[in-house]
Short mmCIF file of C-alpha atoms and ligand atoms in Angstrom, two decimals:
data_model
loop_
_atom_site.label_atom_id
_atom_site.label_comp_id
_atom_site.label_asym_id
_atom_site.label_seq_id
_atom_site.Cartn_x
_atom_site.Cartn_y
_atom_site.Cartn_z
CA UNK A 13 161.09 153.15 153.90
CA UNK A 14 159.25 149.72 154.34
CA UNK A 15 158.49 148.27 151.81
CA UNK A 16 155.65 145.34 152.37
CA UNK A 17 157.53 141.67 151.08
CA UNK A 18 154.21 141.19 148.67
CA UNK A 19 155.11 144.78 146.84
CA UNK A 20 158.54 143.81 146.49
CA UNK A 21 158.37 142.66 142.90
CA UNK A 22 156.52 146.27 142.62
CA UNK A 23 160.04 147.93 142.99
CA UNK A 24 162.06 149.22 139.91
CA UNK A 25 165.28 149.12 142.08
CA UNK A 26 168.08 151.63 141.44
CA UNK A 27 170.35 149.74 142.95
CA UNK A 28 170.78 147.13 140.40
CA UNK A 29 169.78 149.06 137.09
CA UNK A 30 172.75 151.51 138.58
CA UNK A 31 174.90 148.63 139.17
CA UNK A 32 174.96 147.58 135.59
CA UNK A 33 175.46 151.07 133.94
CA UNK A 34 178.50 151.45 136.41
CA UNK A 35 179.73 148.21 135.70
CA UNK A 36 179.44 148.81 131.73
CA UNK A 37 181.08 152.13 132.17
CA UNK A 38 183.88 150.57 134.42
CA UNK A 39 184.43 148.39 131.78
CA UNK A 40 184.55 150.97 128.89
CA UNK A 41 187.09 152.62 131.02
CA UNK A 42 189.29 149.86 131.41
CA UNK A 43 189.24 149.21 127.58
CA UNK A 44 190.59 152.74 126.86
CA UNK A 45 193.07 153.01 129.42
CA UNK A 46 194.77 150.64 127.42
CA UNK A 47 195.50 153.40 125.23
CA UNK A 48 196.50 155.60 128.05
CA UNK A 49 193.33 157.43 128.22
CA UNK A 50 191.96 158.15 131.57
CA UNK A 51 188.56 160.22 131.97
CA UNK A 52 188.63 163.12 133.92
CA UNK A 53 186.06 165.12 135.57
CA UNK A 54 185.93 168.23 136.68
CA UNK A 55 183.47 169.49 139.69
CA UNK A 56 183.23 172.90 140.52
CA UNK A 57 181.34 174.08 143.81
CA UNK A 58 181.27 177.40 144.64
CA UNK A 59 179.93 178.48 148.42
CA UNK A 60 179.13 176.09 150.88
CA UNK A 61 175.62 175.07 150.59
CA UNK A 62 175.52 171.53 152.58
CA UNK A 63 173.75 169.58 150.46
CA UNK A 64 175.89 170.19 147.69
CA UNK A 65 178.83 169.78 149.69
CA UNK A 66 177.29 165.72 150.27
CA UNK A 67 176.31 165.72 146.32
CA UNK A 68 179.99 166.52 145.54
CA UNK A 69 181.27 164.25 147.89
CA UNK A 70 179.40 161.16 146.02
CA UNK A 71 180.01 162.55 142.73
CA UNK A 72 183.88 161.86 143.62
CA UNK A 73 183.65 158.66 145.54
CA UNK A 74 181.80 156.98 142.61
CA UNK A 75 184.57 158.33 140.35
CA UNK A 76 186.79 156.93 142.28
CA UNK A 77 184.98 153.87 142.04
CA UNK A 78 184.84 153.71 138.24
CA UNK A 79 188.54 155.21 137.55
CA UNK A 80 187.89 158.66 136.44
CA UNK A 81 190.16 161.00 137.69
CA UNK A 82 187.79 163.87 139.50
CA UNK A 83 189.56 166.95 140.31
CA UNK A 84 187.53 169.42 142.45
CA UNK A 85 187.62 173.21 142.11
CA UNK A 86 186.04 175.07 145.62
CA UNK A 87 185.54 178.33 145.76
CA UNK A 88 184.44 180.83 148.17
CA UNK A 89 180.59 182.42 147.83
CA UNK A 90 182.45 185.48 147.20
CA UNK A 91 183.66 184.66 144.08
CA UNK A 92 182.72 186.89 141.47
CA UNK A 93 180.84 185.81 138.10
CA UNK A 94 183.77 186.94 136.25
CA UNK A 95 186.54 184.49 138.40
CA UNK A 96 184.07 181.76 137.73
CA UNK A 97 183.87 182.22 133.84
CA UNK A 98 187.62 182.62 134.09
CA UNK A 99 188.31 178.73 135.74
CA UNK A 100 185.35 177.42 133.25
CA UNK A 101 187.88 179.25 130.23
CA UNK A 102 190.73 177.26 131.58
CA UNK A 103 189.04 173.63 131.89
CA UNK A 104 187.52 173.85 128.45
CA UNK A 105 190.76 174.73 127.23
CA UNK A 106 192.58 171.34 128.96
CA UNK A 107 192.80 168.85 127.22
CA UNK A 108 193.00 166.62 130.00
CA UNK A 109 189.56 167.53 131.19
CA UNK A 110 187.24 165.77 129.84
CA UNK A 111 183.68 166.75 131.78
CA UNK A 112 182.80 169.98 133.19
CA UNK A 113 180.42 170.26 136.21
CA UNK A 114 179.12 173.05 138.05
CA UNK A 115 177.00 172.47 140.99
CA UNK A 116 174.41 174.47 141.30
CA UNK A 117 172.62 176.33 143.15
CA UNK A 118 175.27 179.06 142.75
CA UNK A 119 175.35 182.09 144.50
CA UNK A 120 172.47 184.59 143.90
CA UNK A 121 174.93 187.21 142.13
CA UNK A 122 175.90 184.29 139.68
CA UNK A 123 173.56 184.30 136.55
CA UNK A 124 173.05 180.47 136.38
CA UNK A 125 172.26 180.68 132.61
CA UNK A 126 175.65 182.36 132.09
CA UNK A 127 177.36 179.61 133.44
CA UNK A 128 175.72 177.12 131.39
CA UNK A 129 176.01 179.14 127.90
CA UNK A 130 179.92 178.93 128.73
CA UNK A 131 180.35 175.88 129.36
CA UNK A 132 181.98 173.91 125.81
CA UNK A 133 178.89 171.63 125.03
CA UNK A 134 181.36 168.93 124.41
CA UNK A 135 182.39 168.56 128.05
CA UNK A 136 178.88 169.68 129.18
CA UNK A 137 178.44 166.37 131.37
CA UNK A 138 174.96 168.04 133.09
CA UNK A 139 173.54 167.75 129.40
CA UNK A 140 172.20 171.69 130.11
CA UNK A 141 174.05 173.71 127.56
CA UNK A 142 171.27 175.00 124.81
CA UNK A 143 173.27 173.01 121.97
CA UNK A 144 172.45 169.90 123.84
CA UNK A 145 169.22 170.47 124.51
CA UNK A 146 168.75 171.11 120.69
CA UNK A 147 170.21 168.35 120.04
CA UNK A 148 168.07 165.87 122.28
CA UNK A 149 165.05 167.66 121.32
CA UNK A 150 166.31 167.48 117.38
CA UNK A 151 166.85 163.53 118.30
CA UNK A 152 170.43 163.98 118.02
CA UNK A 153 173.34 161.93 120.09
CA UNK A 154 174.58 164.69 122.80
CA UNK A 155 174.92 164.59 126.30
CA UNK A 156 171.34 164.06 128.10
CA UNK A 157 170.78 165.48 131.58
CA UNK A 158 171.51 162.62 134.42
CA UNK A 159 168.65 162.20 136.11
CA UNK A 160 166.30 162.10 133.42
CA UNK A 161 168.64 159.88 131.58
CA UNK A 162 168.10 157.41 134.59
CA UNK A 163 164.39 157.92 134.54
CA UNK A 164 164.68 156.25 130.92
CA UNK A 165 166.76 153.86 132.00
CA UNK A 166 164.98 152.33 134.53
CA UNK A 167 161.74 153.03 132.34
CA UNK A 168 163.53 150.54 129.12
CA UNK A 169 164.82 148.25 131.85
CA UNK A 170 160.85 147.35 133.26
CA UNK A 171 159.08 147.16 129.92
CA UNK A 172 160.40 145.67 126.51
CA UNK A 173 158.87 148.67 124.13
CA UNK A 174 157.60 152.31 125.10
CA UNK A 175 156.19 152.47 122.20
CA UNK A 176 152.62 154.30 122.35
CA UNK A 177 152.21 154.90 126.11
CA UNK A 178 150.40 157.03 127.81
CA UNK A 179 153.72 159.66 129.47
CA UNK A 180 152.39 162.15 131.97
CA UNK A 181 155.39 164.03 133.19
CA UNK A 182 155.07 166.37 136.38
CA UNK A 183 157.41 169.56 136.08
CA UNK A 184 158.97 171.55 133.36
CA UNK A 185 162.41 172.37 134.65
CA UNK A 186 165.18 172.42 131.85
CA UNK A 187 167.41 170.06 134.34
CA UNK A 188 164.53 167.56 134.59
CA UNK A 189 160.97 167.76 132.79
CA UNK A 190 161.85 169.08 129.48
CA UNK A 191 164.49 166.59 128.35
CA UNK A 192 162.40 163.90 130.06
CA UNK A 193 159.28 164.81 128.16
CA UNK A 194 161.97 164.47 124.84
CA UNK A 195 163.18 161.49 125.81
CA UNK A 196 159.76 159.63 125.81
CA UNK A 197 158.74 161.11 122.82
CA UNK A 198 161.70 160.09 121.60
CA UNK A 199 160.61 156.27 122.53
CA UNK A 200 157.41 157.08 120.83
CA UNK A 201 155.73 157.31 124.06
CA UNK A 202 152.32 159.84 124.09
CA UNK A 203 153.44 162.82 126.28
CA UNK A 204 151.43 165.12 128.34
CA UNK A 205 153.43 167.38 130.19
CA UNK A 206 152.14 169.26 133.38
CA UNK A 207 153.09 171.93 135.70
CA UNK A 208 152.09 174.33 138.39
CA UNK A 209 149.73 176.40 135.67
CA UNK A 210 147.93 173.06 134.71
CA UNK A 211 144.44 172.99 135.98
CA UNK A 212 143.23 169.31 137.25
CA UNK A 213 145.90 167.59 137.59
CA UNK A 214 144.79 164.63 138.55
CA UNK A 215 142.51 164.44 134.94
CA UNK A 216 146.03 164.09 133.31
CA UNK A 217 148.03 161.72 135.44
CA UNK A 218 144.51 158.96 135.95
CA UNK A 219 145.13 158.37 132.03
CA UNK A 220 148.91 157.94 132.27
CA UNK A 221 151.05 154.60 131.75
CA UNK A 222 154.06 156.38 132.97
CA UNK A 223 153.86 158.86 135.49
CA UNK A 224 157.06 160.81 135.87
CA UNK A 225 157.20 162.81 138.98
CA UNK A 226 160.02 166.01 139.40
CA UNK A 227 157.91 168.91 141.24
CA UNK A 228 159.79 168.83 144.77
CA UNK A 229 156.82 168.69 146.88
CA UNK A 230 156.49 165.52 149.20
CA UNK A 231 153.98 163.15 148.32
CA UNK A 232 151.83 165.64 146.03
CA UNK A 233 150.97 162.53 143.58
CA UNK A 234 147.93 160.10 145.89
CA UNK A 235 147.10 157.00 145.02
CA UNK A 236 144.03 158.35 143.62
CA UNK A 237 145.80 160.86 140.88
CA UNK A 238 147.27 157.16 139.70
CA UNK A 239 146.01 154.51 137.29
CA UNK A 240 145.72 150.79 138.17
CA UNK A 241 148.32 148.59 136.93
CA UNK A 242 150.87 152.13 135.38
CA UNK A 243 154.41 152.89 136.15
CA UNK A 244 155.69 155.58 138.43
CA UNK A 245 158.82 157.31 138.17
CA UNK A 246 159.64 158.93 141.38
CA UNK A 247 162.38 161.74 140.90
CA UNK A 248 161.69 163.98 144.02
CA UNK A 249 164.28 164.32 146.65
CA UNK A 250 162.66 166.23 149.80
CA UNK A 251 164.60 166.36 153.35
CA UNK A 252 161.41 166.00 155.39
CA UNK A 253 161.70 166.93 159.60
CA UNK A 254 159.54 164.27 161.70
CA UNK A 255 158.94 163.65 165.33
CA UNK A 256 159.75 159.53 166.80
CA UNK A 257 160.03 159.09 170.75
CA UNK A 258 160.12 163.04 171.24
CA UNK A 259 162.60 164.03 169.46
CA UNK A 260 163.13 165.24 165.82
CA UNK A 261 164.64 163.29 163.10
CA UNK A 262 164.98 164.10 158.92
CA UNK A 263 164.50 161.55 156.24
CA UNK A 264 164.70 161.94 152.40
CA UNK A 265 161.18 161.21 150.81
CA UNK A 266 160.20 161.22 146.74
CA UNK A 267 157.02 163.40 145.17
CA UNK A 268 155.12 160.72 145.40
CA UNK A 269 152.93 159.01 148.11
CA UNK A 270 154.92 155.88 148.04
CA UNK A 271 153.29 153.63 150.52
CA UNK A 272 149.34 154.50 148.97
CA UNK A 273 150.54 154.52 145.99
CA UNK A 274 152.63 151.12 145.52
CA UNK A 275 148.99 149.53 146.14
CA UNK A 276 147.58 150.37 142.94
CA UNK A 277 150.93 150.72 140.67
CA UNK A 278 152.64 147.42 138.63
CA UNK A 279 155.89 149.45 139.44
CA UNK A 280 157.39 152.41 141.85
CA UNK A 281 160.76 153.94 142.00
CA UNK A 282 161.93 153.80 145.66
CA UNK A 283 163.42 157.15 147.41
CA UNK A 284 166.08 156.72 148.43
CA UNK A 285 166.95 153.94 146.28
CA UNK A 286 166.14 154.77 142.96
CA UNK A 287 166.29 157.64 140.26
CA UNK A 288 168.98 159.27 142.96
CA UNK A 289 171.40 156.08 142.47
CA UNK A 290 170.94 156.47 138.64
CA UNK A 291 171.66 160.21 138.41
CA UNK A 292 174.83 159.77 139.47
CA UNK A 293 175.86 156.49 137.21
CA UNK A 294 174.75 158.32 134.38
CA UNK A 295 177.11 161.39 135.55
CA UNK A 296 179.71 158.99 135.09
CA UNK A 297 178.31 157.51 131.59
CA UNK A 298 178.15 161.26 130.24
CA UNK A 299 182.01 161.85 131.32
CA UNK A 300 182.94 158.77 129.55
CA UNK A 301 180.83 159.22 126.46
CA UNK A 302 182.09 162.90 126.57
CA UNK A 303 185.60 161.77 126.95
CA UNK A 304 185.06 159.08 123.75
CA UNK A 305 183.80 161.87 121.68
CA UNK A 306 186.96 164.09 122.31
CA UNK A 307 189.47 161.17 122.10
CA UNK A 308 187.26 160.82 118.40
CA UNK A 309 187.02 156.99 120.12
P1 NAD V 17 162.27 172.67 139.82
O1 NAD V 17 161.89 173.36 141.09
O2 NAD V 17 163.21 173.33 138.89
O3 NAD V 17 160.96 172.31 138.99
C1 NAD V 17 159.82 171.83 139.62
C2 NAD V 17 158.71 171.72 138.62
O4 NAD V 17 157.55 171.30 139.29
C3 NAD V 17 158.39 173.04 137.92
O5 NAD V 17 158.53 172.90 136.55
C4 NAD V 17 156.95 173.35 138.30
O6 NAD V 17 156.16 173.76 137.18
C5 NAD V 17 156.43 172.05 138.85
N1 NAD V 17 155.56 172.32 139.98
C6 NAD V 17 155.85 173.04 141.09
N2 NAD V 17 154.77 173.11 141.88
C7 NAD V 17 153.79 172.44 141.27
C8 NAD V 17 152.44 172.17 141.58
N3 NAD V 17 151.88 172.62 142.69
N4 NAD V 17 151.73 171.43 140.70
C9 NAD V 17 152.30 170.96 139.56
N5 NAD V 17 153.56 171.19 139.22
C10 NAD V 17 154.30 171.92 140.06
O7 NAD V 17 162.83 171.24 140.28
P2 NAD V 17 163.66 170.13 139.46
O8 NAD V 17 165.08 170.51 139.40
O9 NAD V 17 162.95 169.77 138.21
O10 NAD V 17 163.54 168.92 140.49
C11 NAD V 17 162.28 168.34 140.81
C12 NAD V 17 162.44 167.39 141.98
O11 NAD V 17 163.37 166.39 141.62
C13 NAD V 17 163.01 168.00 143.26
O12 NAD V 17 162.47 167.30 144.36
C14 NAD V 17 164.48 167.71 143.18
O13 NAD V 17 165.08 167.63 144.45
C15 NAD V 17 164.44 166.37 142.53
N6 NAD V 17 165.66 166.04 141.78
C16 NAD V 17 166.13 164.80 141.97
C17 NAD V 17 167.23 164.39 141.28
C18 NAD V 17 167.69 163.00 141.46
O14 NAD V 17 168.85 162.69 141.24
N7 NAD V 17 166.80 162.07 141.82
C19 NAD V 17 167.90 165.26 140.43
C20 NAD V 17 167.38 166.53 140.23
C21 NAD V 17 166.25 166.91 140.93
#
């Protein structure tokens, strides 16, 4: 991605908002150490999807880099639903587990929801278990999903109050569209929420202040679906295939059309670069704040 040196002041840049949750939670971590407490997460991949085999693989570096322990469980695609539910039985009875992650997608004779519903909501770090969802939606403290946790972050960290705003948030998935629609009205932001049923689009998201994109489609929000002057929130991860000098390359691109739309916008999320980086500091906030609330810190 190029990014043109007038636009730079355009960019909400995960790299530094992530920088100073990790360095807060590095912190945090250090301060209860002294009392011999050391976070520990727990990742659990089962099969060997590729992507989530590189997802993983961060997910334990940046532990690494904040001092939780991570302890990794892989298992083959052949493991039954039953052998699954019997390791999740074991790390929510540990005490010295402290987060609980499963990376998903799981294999098609796993029942996803299953998974989740076993899961002890106090070391759901994903923020996915229906008693945290309840709780964000009941404006409760619980564990929030990552990414849109991020999203919210970087949202508070470019204006002072959401107060009132126009929200428009594409997608309604439990993992990111719901509990980002709860956040904002949480911040007393004005949501509309759309999704692959809503007719006219493009009525919805000219009105918004904050345009929150998680469909997984590559550049499906145009500059002309976006108002002058609003913020965009680009959560959209696509592994796009693209010819240079005859031969064929991937890249990762967001949901939205970043280099039309960056002209009209006061600020853009980059891909990579931004709501990616955050996901994966706020992992690491969740397992800390998860690990707190056990310790009764
Ligand atoms: P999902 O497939 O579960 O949900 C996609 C949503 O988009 C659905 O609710 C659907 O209603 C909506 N949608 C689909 N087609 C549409 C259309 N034509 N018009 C309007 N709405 C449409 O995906 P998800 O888990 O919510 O993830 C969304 C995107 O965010 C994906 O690209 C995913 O890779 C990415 N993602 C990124 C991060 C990150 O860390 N940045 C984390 C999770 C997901």
């Amino acid at each position: 991605m190029v990014v043109h040196p007038d636009h730079h002041h355009k960019l909400i840049d995960g790299r530094v908002i992530s920088a100073r949750v990790l360095d807060e939670v590095t912190e945090s971590i250090n301060d209860i150490k002294k009392n011999g407490i050391i976070p520990a997460l727990a990742v659990v991949l089962v099969g060997d999807d590729p992507a989530s085999a590189v997802y993983v693989r961060n997910k334990k570096l940046m532990c690494d880099k904040v001092g939780i322990n991570s302890l990794e469980y892989k298992l083959e695609s052949t493991t039954t639903e039953t052998e699954l539910l019997e390791l999740i039985d074991r790390l929510n009875k540990d005490d010295d587990v402290n987060g609980i992650l499963v990376q998903f997608p799981l294999p098609e004779h796993i029942n996803k929801q299953t998974i989740i519903n076993f899961i002890n909501p106090n070391k759901d770090v994903d923020g996915l278990h229906p008693i945290n969802a309840g709780k964000l939606m009941n404006g409760i403290e619980s564990l929030v999903p990552c990414t849109p946790q991020g999203s919210h972050i970087m949202l508070k960290s470019t204006v002072d109050d959401l107060s009132g705003m126009n929200a428009v948030v594409i997608g309604r998935s439990n993992l990111v569209g719901k509990p980002m629609c709860q956040l904002l009205t949480n911040s007393n932001c004005t949501v509309t929420q759309v999704h692959s049923k809503t007719r006219n689009i493009e009525s919805y998201t000219k009105n918004a202040d904050i345009l929150i994109a998680a469909i997984g489609i590559p550049k499906f929000v145009n500059a002309d679906w976006v108002r002058e002057g609003s913020i965009v929130i680009d959560v959209g991860i696509n592994r796009i295939t693209y010819e240079r000098d005859g031969e064929t390359k991937t890249k990762l691109v967001g949901d939205v059309d970043f280099n039309g739309v960056i002209e009209k916008v006061a600020y853009i999320t980059p891909v990579p670069g931004g709501v990616g980086l955050m996901t994966v500091a706020c992992l690491m906030n969740n397992t800390l704040k998860a690990t707190k609330f056990q310790m009764e810190l």
